[in-house]
Short mmCIF file of C-alpha atoms in Angstrom, two decimals:
data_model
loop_
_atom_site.label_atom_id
_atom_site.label_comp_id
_atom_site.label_asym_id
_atom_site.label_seq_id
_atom_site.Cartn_x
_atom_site.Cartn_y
_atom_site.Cartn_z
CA UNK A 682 70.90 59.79 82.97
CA UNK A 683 71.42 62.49 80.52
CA UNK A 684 74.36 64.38 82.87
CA UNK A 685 76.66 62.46 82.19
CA UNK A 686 76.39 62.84 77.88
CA UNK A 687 75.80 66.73 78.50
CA UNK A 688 78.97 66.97 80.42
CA UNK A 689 80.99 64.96 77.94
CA UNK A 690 79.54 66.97 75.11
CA UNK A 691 80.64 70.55 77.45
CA UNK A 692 84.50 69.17 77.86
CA UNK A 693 84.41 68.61 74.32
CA UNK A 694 83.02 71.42 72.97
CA UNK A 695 85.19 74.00 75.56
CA UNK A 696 88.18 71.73 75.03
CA UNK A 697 88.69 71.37 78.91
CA UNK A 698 88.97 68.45 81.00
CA UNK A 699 87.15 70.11 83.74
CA UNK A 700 84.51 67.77 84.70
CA UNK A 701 80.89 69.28 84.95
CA UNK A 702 78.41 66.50 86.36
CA UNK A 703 78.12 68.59 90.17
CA UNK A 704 77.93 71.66 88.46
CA UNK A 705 74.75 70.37 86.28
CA UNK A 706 73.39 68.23 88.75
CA UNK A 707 73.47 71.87 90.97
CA UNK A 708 71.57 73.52 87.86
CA UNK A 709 68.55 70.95 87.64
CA UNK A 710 68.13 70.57 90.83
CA UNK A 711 67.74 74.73 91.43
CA UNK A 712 65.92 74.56 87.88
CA UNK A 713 64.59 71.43 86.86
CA UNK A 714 62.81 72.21 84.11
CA UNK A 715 64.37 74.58 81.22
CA UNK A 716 67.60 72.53 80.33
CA UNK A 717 67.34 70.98 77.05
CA UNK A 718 69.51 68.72 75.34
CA UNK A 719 69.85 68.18 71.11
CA UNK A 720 70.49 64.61 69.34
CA UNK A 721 71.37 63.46 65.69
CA UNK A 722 70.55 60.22 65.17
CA UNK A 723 69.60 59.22 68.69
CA UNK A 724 72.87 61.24 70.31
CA UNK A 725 73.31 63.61 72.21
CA UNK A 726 75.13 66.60 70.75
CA UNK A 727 74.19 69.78 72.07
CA UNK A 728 73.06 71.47 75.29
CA UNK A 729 71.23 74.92 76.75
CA UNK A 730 69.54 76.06 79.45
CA UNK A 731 68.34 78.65 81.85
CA UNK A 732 67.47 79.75 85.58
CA UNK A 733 64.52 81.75 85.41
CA UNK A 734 64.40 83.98 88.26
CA UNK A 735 61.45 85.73 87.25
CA UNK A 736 62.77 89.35 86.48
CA UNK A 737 64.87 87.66 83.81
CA UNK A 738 66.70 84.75 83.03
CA UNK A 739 70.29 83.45 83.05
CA UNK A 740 71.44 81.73 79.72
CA UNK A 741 74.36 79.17 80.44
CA UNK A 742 75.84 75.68 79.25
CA UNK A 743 75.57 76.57 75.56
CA UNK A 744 77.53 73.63 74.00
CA UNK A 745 77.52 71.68 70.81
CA UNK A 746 79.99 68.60 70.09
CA UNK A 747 82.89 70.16 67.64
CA UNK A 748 82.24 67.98 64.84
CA UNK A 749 78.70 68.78 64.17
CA UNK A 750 79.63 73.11 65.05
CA UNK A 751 78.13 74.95 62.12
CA UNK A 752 75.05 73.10 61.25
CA UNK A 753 72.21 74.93 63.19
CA UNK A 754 71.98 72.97 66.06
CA UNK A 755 73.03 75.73 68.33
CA UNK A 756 70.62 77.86 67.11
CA UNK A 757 67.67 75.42 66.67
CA UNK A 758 68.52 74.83 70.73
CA UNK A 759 68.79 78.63 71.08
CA UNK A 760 65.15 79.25 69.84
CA UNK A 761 63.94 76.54 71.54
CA UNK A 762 65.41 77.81 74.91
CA UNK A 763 63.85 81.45 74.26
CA UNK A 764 60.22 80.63 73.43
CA UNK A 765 60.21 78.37 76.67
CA UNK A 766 61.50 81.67 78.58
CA UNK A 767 58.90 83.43 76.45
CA UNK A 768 55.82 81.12 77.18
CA UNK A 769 56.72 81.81 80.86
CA UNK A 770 56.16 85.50 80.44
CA UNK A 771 60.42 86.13 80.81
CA UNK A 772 61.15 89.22 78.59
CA UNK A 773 64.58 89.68 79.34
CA UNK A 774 67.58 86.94 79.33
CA UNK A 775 70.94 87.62 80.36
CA UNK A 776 74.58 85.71 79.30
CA UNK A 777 78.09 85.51 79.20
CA UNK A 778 79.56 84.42 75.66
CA UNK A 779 82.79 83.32 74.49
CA UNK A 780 83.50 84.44 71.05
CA UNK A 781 82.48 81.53 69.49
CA UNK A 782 78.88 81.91 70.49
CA UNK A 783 78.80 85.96 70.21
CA UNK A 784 77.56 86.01 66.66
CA UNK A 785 74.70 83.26 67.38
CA UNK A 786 73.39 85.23 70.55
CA UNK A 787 73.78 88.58 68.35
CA UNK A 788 71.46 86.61 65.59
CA UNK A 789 68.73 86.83 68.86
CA UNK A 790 69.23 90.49 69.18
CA UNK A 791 71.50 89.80 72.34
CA UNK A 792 73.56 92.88 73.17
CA UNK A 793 76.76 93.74 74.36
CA UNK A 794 76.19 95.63 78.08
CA UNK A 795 79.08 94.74 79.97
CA UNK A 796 81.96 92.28 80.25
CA UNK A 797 82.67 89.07 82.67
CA UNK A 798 86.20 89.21 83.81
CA UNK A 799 87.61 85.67 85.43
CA UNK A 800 90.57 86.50 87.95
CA UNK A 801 92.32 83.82 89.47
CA UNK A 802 94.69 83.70 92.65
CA UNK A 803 97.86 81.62 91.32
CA UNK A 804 100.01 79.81 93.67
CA UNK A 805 97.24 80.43 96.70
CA UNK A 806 96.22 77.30 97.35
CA UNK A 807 98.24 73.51 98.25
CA UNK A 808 96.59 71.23 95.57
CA UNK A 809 95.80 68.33 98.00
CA UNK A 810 93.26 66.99 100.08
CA UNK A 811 93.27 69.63 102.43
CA UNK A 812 90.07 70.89 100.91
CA UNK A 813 87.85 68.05 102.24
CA UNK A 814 88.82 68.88 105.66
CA UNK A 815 87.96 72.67 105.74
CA UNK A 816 84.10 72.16 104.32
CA UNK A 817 83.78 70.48 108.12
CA UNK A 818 86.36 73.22 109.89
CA UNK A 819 85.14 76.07 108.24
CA UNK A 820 87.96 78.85 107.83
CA UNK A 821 91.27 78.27 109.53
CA UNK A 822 91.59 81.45 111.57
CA UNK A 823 89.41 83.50 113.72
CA UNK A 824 86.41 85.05 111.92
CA UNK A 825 86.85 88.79 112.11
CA UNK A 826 84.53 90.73 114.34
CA UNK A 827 81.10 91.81 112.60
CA UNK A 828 81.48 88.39 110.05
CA UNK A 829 79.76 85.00 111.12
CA UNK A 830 79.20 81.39 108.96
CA UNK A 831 76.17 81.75 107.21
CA UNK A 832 73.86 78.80 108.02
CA UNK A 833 70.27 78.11 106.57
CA UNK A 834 68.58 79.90 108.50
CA UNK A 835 70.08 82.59 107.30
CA UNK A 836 69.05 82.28 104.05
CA UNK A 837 65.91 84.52 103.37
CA UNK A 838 67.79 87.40 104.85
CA UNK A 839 70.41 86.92 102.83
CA UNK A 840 68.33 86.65 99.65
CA UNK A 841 66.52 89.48 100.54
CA UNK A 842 69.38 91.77 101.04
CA UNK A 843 70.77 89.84 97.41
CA UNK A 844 67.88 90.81 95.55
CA UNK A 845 68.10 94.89 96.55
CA UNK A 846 71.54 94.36 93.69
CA UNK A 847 70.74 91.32 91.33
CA UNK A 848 67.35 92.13 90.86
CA UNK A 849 65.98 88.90 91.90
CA UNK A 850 65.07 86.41 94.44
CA UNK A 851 68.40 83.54 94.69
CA UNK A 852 66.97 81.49 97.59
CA UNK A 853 67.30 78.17 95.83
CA UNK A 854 70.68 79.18 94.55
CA UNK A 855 71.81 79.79 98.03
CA UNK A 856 70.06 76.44 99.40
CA UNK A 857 71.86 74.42 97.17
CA UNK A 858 75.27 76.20 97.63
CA UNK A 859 75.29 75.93 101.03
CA UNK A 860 74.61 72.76 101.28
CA UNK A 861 76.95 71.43 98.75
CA UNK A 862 79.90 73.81 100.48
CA UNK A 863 79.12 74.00 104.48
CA UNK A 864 81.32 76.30 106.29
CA UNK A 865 82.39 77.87 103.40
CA UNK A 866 79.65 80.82 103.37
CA UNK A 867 80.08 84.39 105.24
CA UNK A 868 77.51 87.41 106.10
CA UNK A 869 79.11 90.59 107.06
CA UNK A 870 77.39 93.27 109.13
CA UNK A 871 77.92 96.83 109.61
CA UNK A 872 79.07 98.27 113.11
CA UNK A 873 75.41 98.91 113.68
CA UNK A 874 74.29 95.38 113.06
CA UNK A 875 72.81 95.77 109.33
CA UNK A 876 74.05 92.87 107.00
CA UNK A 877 76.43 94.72 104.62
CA UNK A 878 77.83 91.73 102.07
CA UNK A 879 77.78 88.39 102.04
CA UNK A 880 79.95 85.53 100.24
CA UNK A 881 79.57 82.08 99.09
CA UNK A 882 82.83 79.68 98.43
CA UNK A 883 82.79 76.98 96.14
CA UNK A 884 85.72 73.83 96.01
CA UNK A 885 87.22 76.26 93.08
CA UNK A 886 85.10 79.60 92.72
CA UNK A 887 84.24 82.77 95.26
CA UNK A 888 80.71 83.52 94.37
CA UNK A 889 78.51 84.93 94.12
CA UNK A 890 79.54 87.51 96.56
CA UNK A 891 77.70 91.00 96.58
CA UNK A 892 78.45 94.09 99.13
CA UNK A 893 77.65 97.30 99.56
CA UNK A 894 80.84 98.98 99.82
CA UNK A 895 84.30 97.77 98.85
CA UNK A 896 85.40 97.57 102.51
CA UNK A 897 82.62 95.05 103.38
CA UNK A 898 83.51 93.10 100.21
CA UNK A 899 87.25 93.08 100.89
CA UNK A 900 86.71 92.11 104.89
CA UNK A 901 84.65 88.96 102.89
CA UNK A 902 87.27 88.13 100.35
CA UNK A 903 89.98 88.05 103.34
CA UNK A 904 87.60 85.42 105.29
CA UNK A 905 87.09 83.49 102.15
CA UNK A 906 91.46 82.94 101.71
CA UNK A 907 91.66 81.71 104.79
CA UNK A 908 89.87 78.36 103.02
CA UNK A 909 91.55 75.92 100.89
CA UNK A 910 90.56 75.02 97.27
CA UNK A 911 90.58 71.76 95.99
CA UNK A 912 92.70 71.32 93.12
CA UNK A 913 92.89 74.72 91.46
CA UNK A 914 93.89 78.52 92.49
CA UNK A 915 90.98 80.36 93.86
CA UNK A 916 88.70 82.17 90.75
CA UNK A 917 86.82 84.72 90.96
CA UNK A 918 84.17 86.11 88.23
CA UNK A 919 83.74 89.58 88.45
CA UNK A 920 81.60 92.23 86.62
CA UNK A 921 83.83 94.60 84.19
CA UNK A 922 81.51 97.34 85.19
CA UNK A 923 82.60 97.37 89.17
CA UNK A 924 86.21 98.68 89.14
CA UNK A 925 85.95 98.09 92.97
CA UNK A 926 85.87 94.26 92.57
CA UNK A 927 89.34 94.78 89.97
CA UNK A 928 91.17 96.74 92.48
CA UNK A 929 90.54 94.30 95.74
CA UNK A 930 91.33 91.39 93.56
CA UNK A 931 94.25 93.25 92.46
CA UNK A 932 95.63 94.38 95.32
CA UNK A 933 94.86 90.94 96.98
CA UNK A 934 96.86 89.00 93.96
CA UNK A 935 94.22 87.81 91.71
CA UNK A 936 95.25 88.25 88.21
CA UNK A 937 92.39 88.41 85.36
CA UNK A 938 92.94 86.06 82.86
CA UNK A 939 90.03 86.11 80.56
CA UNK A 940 87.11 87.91 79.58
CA UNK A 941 83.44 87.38 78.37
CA UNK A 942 81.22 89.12 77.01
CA UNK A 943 77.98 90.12 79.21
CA UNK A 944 75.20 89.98 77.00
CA UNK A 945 71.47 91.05 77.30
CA UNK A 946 68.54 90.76 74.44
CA UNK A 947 65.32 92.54 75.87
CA UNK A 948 64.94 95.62 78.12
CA UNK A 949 66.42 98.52 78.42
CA UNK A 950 68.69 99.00 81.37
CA UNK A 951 70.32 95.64 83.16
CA UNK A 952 68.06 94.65 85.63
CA UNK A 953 70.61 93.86 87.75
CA UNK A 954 73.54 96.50 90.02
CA UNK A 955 76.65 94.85 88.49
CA UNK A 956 78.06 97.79 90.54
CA UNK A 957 77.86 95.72 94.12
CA UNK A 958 78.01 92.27 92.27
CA UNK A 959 81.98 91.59 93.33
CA UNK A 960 81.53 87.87 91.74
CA UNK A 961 79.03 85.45 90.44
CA UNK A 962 78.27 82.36 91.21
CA UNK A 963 79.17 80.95 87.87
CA UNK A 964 79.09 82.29 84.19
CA UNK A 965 76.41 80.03 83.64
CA UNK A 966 73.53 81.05 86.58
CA UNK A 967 74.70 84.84 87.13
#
């Protein structure tokens, strides 16, 4: 019951219409406990939470309603948010801020270590139905040889190849992924049968999508255009650190169009291989 006020409080406070109820629904239901929600006066006016995946945790849906910005309720949720991560023995929490939040997570000892740059794919994709019909086709030309549909029994190979590069197990992510968006997930071996990359396609989003060289990721990103997207261009959210993922999205005609920045507060080096992370899954789970 409390979606639908933190998704109203999101559009609000990121000034987009973009509705977020699946999205958070997705979160809970990978993490259901960790998501926390501030009132004033019995309403709800701010929202945070986390995936803990263990190794670290992801920091995402940081939003307060604009008319109450600048009273402490950010941070108040902020602290909140950390000493749960803390009290479950998580040392080091990752993020992607906009500018607005930068000099809250800074007041944490959050660091700059990277950037998160959003590329989209303009013109790509019909905006019609035509979506709906490809989650239960699957991709509209011949897979290419050495790629096949992931299914879910694929999954703990998958994560286990995942975790080698983000540091982590992402098994629930995955589960819940794939079954929101059948069909729309792709594994792609090597010539001597060793999984090489995988990729994951959303109604809007590629991600997360992680390979180990730039010609498995680009053999993945070609399988993953042969979808449709409902109602937007294709986005993908790729780490400023791998100048790989820039030049396949470049030379495929993505076109970056904003950038966050990747923020860490604990550790020392990023416990994940941003390197051979061509795109997340969101910026709010990593």
């Amino acid at each position: 019951h409390e979606i639908i006020p933190a998704n109203d409080i999101m559009m609000a406070a990121f000034n987009s219409p973009e509705n977020r109820v699946k999205d958070l629904n997705r979160l809970l239901e990978i993490q259901p406990d960790g998501w926390f929600m501030a009132s004033d006066d019995g309403i709800p006016v701010g929202t945070v939470g986390a995936i803990d995946y263990g190794a670290f945790a992801w920091i995402g849906m940081m939003a307060v309603n604009p008319d109450k910005q600048g009273g402490g309720i950010g941070k108040k949720l902020m602290q909140v948010l950390l000493d749960w991560l803390e009290s479950h023995g998580n040392q080091i929490s990752l993020l992607d801020a906009t500018p607005l939040g930068e000099p809250l997570y800074q007041r944490f000892s959050f660091r700059e270590v990277d950037r998160a740059v959003q590329f989209v794919k303009f013109g790509h994709s019909p905006k019609n139905e035509a979506f709906l019909d490809s989650v239960k086709s699957g991709p509209s030309m011949a897979l290419q040889e050495g790629i096949k549909v992931m299914t879910e029994t694929d999954i703990p190979d998958v994560a286990k190849f995942d975790s080698a590069y983000f540091g982590a197990n992402r098994k629930a992510v995955f589960a819940v992924y794939l079954h929101d968006y059948p069909n729309r997930a792709f594994i792609a071996y090597t010539p001597s049968g060793k999984m090489g990359g995988y990729i994951m396609v959303q109604d809007r989003k590629i991600g997360p999508w992680v390979a180990e060289s730039a010609e498995v990721a680009e053999r993945l990103l070609h399988t993953a255009l042969t979808l449709e997207y409902y109602g937007e261009d294709p986005a993908v959210i790729a780490p400023a650190i791998n100048s790989r993922a820039k030049k396949i999205l470049e030379k495929n005609g993505f076109q970056s169009v904003r950038s966050l920045s990747h923020m860490q507060r604990g550790g020392v080096a990023s416990p994940i291989r941003r390197e051979f992370i061509f795109g997340q899954t969101s910026f709010a789970i990593g």
